[in-house]
mmCIF file of C-alpha atoms in Angstrom:
data_model
loop_
_atom_site.group_PDB
_atom_site.id
_atom_site.type_symbol
_atom_site.label_atom_id
_atom_site.label_comp_id
_atom_site.label_asym_id
_atom_site.label_seq_id
_atom_site.Cartn_x
_atom_site.Cartn_y
_atom_site.Cartn_z
ATOM 1 C CA MET A 232 0.622 24.564 -22.564
ATOM 2 C CA THR A 233 -0.365 26.527 -20.296
ATOM 3 C CA GLU A 234 2.937 26.422 -17.384
ATOM 4 C CA ALA A 235 0.437 25.013 -15.040
ATOM 5 C CA MET A 236 -0.093 21.547 -17.134
ATOM 6 C CA LYS A 237 3.638 21.936 -18.186
ATOM 7 C CA THR A 238 4.034 21.322 -14.202
ATOM 8 C CA LEU A 239 1.813 19.016 -13.897
ATOM 9 C CA ALA A 240 3.043 17.226 -16.482
ATOM 10 C CA GLN A 241 6.596 17.089 -14.792
ATOM 11 C CA LEU A 242 5.404 16.110 -11.720
ATOM 12 C CA LYS A 243 3.673 13.296 -13.713
ATOM 13 C CA LYS A 244 6.807 11.915 -14.916
ATOM 14 C CA ALA A 245 8.323 12.615 -11.518
ATOM 15 C CA SER A 246 5.522 9.806 -9.820
ATOM 16 C CA LYS A 247 6.387 7.676 -12.817
ATOM 17 C CA LEU A 248 10.175 7.657 -12.504
ATOM 18 C CA THR A 249 10.263 7.378 -8.957
ATOM 19 C CA ARG A 250 6.974 4.202 -9.663
ATOM 20 C CA LEU A 251 9.583 2.202 -11.473
ATOM 21 C CA ALA A 252 12.341 3.086 -9.314
ATOM 22 C CA PHE A 253 10.778 1.340 -6.794
ATOM 23 C CA HIS A 254 9.366 -1.417 -8.640
ATOM 24 C CA LYS A 255 12.917 -2.845 -9.552
ATOM 25 C CA ASN A 256 12.925 -3.246 -5.231
ATOM 26 C CA GLY A 257 10.427 -5.943 -6.271
ATOM 27 C CA PRO A 258 7.114 -6.903 -7.547
ATOM 28 C CA LYS A 259 4.901 -5.039 -4.994
ATOM 29 C CA SER A 260 5.131 -2.544 -3.024
ATOM 30 C CA PHE A 261 5.040 -1.578 0.445
ATOM 31 C CA LYS A 262 1.284 -0.223 0.242
ATOM 32 C CA ARG A 263 -0.966 -2.922 -0.921
ATOM 33 C CA GLY A 264 -0.814 -7.087 -0.694
ATOM 34 C CA GLN A 265 1.783 -8.825 0.215
ATOM 35 C CA GLY A 266 4.820 -5.839 0.777
ATOM 36 C CA ALA A 267 2.024 -3.906 3.349
ATOM 37 C CA LEU A 268 1.783 -7.302 5.392
ATOM 38 C CA LEU A 269 5.065 -7.703 5.890
ATOM 39 C CA LYS A 270 5.950 -4.682 6.202
ATOM 40 C CA PHE A 271 3.348 -4.687 9.327
ATOM 41 C CA LEU A 272 4.219 -7.644 10.537
ATOM 42 C CA LEU A 273 8.066 -6.296 10.861
ATOM 43 C CA GLU A 274 6.497 -3.283 13.182
ATOM 44 C CA ASP A 275 4.231 -5.558 14.882
ATOM 45 C CA ASP A 276 4.817 -9.424 14.764
ATOM 46 C CA SER A 277 1.644 -11.542 15.331
ATOM 47 C CA ALA A 278 -1.000 -9.258 14.642
ATOM 48 C CA THR A 279 -4.691 -10.528 14.539
ATOM 49 C CA GLN A 280 -7.145 -11.150 11.588
ATOM 50 C CA ARG A 281 -9.004 -8.106 12.983
ATOM 51 C CA GLU A 282 -6.075 -5.839 13.592
ATOM 52 C CA LEU A 283 -4.553 -6.763 9.672
ATOM 53 C CA VAL A 284 -7.398 -5.422 8.147
ATOM 54 C CA LYS A 285 -8.204 -2.172 10.502
ATOM 55 C CA LYS A 286 -4.167 -1.260 9.451
ATOM 56 C CA LEU A 287 -4.251 -2.631 5.475
ATOM 57 C CA GLY A 288 -7.776 -1.144 4.943
ATOM 58 C CA VAL A 289 -8.561 -4.104 3.276
ATOM 59 C CA ASP A 290 -11.900 -6.176 3.492
ATOM 60 C CA ARG A 291 -11.618 -9.795 5.032
ATOM 61 C CA ARG A 292 -11.829 -11.672 2.028
ATOM 62 C CA GLU A 293 -9.289 -9.422 0.794
ATOM 63 C CA LEU A 294 -7.406 -10.366 3.085
ATOM 64 C CA LYS A 295 -7.370 -14.096 2.886
ATOM 65 C CA GLY A 296 -6.347 -13.891 -0.518
ATOM 66 C CA ILE A 297 -3.178 -11.875 0.546
ATOM 67 C CA VAL A 298 -2.708 -13.829 4.207
ATOM 68 C CA LYS A 299 -2.931 -17.340 1.715
ATOM 69 C CA LYS A 300 -0.717 -16.211 -0.994
ATOM 70 C CA ALA A 301 2.420 -14.597 1.932
ATOM 71 C CA GLU A 302 1.934 -18.368 3.466
ATOM 72 C CA ARG A 303 2.380 -19.945 0.018
ATOM 73 C CA ASN A 304 5.909 -18.463 -0.076
ATOM 74 C CA GLY A 305 6.896 -18.750 3.158
ATOM 75 C CA TYR A 306 6.701 -15.862 4.546
ATOM 76 C CA ILE A 307 4.219 -16.326 7.477
ATOM 77 C CA THR A 308 2.407 -18.315 9.343
ATOM 78 C CA ILE A 309 -1.068 -18.318 10.384
ATOM 79 C CA GLU A 310 -2.494 -19.608 14.018
ATOM 80 C CA GLU A 311 -5.670 -19.698 16.191
ATOM 81 C CA ALA A 312 -6.115 -17.289 17.989
ATOM 82 C CA GLU A 313 -8.437 -15.817 21.020
ATOM 83 C CA GLY A 314 -11.507 -14.962 19.785
ATOM 84 C CA GLU A 315 -14.484 -16.905 17.707
ATOM 85 C CA ARG A 316 -13.517 -16.667 14.057
ATOM 86 C CA THR A 317 -10.080 -15.418 14.052
ATOM 87 C CA TYR A 318 -6.499 -15.825 13.358
ATOM 88 C CA ALA A 319 -2.960 -14.896 14.319
ATOM 89 C CA VAL A 320 -0.431 -14.267 11.263
ATOM 90 C CA LYS A 321 3.250 -14.856 11.982
ATOM 91 C CA LEU A 322 6.598 -13.631 10.264
ATOM 92 C CA THR A 323 9.085 -16.694 9.419
ATOM 93 C CA ASP A 324 12.635 -16.259 9.135
ATOM 94 C CA GLU A 325 11.957 -15.951 5.462
ATOM 95 C CA GLY A 326 9.837 -13.512 5.385
ATOM 96 C CA LYS A 327 11.461 -11.285 8.256
ATOM 97 C CA LYS A 328 14.388 -11.942 5.863
ATOM 98 C CA ILE A 329 12.330 -10.416 3.209
ATOM 99 C CA ALA A 330 10.761 -7.619 4.705
ATOM 100 C CA LYS A 331 14.100 -6.174 6.249
ATOM 101 C CA LYS A 332 15.571 -6.528 2.543
ATOM 102 C CA ARG A 333 12.979 -4.547 0.731
ATOM 103 C CA VAL A 334 13.173 -1.572 4.013
ATOM 104 C CA ALA A 335 16.821 -1.388 3.178
ATOM 105 C CA ALA A 336 16.229 -1.085 -0.841
ATOM 106 C CA ASN A 337 13.550 1.711 -0.366
ATOM 107 C CA GLU A 338 15.747 3.766 1.688
ATOM 108 C CA GLU A 339 17.567 3.254 -0.443
ATOM 109 C CA THR A 340 15.987 3.914 -3.482
ATOM 110 C CA ALA A 341 14.731 7.028 -1.856
ATOM 111 C CA GLU A 342 17.962 7.790 -0.875
ATOM 112 C CA ASP A 343 19.121 7.781 -4.366
ATOM 113 C CA ILE A 344 15.603 9.879 -6.168
ATOM 114 C CA LEU A 345 15.565 12.354 -4.027
ATOM 115 C CA GLY A 346 20.423 12.982 -3.382
ATOM 116 C CA CYS A 347 20.300 15.783 -6.019
ATOM 117 C CA LEU A 348 18.362 17.857 -3.711
ATOM 118 C CA SER A 349 19.692 19.817 -0.271
ATOM 119 C CA ASP A 350 18.060 19.142 2.606
ATOM 120 C CA GLU A 351 16.405 22.193 2.005
ATOM 121 C CA GLU A 352 15.042 21.457 -1.261
ATOM 122 C CA VAL A 353 13.455 18.558 0.489
ATOM 123 C CA ALA A 354 11.885 20.187 3.185
ATOM 124 C CA GLN A 355 10.771 22.619 0.282
ATOM 125 C CA LEU A 356 9.068 19.379 -1.617
ATOM 126 C CA ASN A 357 7.704 18.090 1.618
ATOM 127 C CA THR A 358 6.133 21.616 1.905
ATOM 128 C CA ILE A 359 4.918 22.035 -1.442
ATOM 129 C CA THR A 360 3.543 18.417 -2.063
ATOM 130 C CA GLU A 361 2.073 18.479 1.190
ATOM 131 C CA LYS A 362 0.028 22.096 -0.284
ATOM 132 C CA LEU A 363 -0.738 20.261 -3.238
ATOM 133 C CA VAL A 364 -2.451 17.203 -1.204
ATOM 134 C CA VAL A 365 -4.293 19.177 0.794
ATOM 135 C CA SER A 366 -5.526 21.447 -1.647
ATOM 136 C CA ILE A 367 -6.745 18.925 -4.476
ATOM 137 C CA LYS A 368 -7.800 17.063 -1.047
ATOM 138 C CA GLU A 369 -10.335 20.099 -0.627
ATOM 139 C CA LYS A 370 -11.742 20.182 -4.165
ATOM 140 C CA GLY A 371 -13.074 16.403 -2.937
ATOM 141 C CA VAL A 372 -10.587 13.959 -4.836
ATOM 142 C CA ASN A 373 -9.346 12.030 -2.539
ATOM 143 C CA GLY A 374 -7.257 8.752 -4.125
ATOM 144 C CA LYS A 375 -9.356 6.352 -2.357
ATOM 145 C CA LYS A 376 -10.240 3.112 -4.129
ATOM 146 C CA LYS A 377 -14.085 2.137 -4.719
ATOM 147 C CA GLY A 378 -13.381 -0.665 -2.714
ATOM 148 C CA ARG A 379 -15.838 -3.999 -2.811
ATOM 149 C CA LYS A 380 -19.116 -2.235 -2.016
ATOM 150 C CA ALA A 381 -19.008 0.233 -5.186
ATOM 151 C CA HIS A 382 -18.068 -2.802 -7.335
ATOM 152 C CA HIS A 383 -21.211 -5.007 -6.126
ATOM 153 C CA CYS A 384 -23.649 -1.676 -6.086
ATOM 154 C CA HIS A 385 -22.916 -0.990 -9.627
ATOM 155 C CA GLY A 386 -23.226 -4.776 -10.509
ATOM 156 C CA HIS A 387 -26.566 -4.327 -8.616
ATOM 157 C CA ARG A 388 -27.717 -1.171 -11.079
ATOM 158 C CA HIS A 389 -27.918 -3.422 -14.112
ATOM 159 C CA HIS A 390 -30.151 -6.117 -12.808
ATOM 160 C CA ARG A 391 -32.477 -3.048 -11.746
ATOM 161 C CA ARG A 392 -35.729 -2.432 -14.039
#
């Protein structure tokens, strides 16, 4: 195994262990789903459907599922908003409590993970990982999910003659 492969294997292992460490803070991360919704609403309560679609990077159908689930869990309320075919989403007291608890737990986990590094080493790690991200993106890998449109088009390809 080359040095490059060994280094990337270590990065992959560190990434996996980091995800597992954050997973213990709850079943969902702040990247997608209810976690992302709660985090955004904690920062900007009473967002409209349109704002949430844009901020969370999901389509309206996906957002509807997330919002309905969060409402069933008692984390949010759905209210009418000005404008045709839109609504506002607000955190309940329970939703605020859960979001604040998760933010605190995630911050603690981040501190625990990076606690073995000095401030200088953390800065170096940030510089190095950002350099890797830029390099990988320049090579055409962007890490964005394909989304519904890609799946939709893929399905139609099979129906063509």
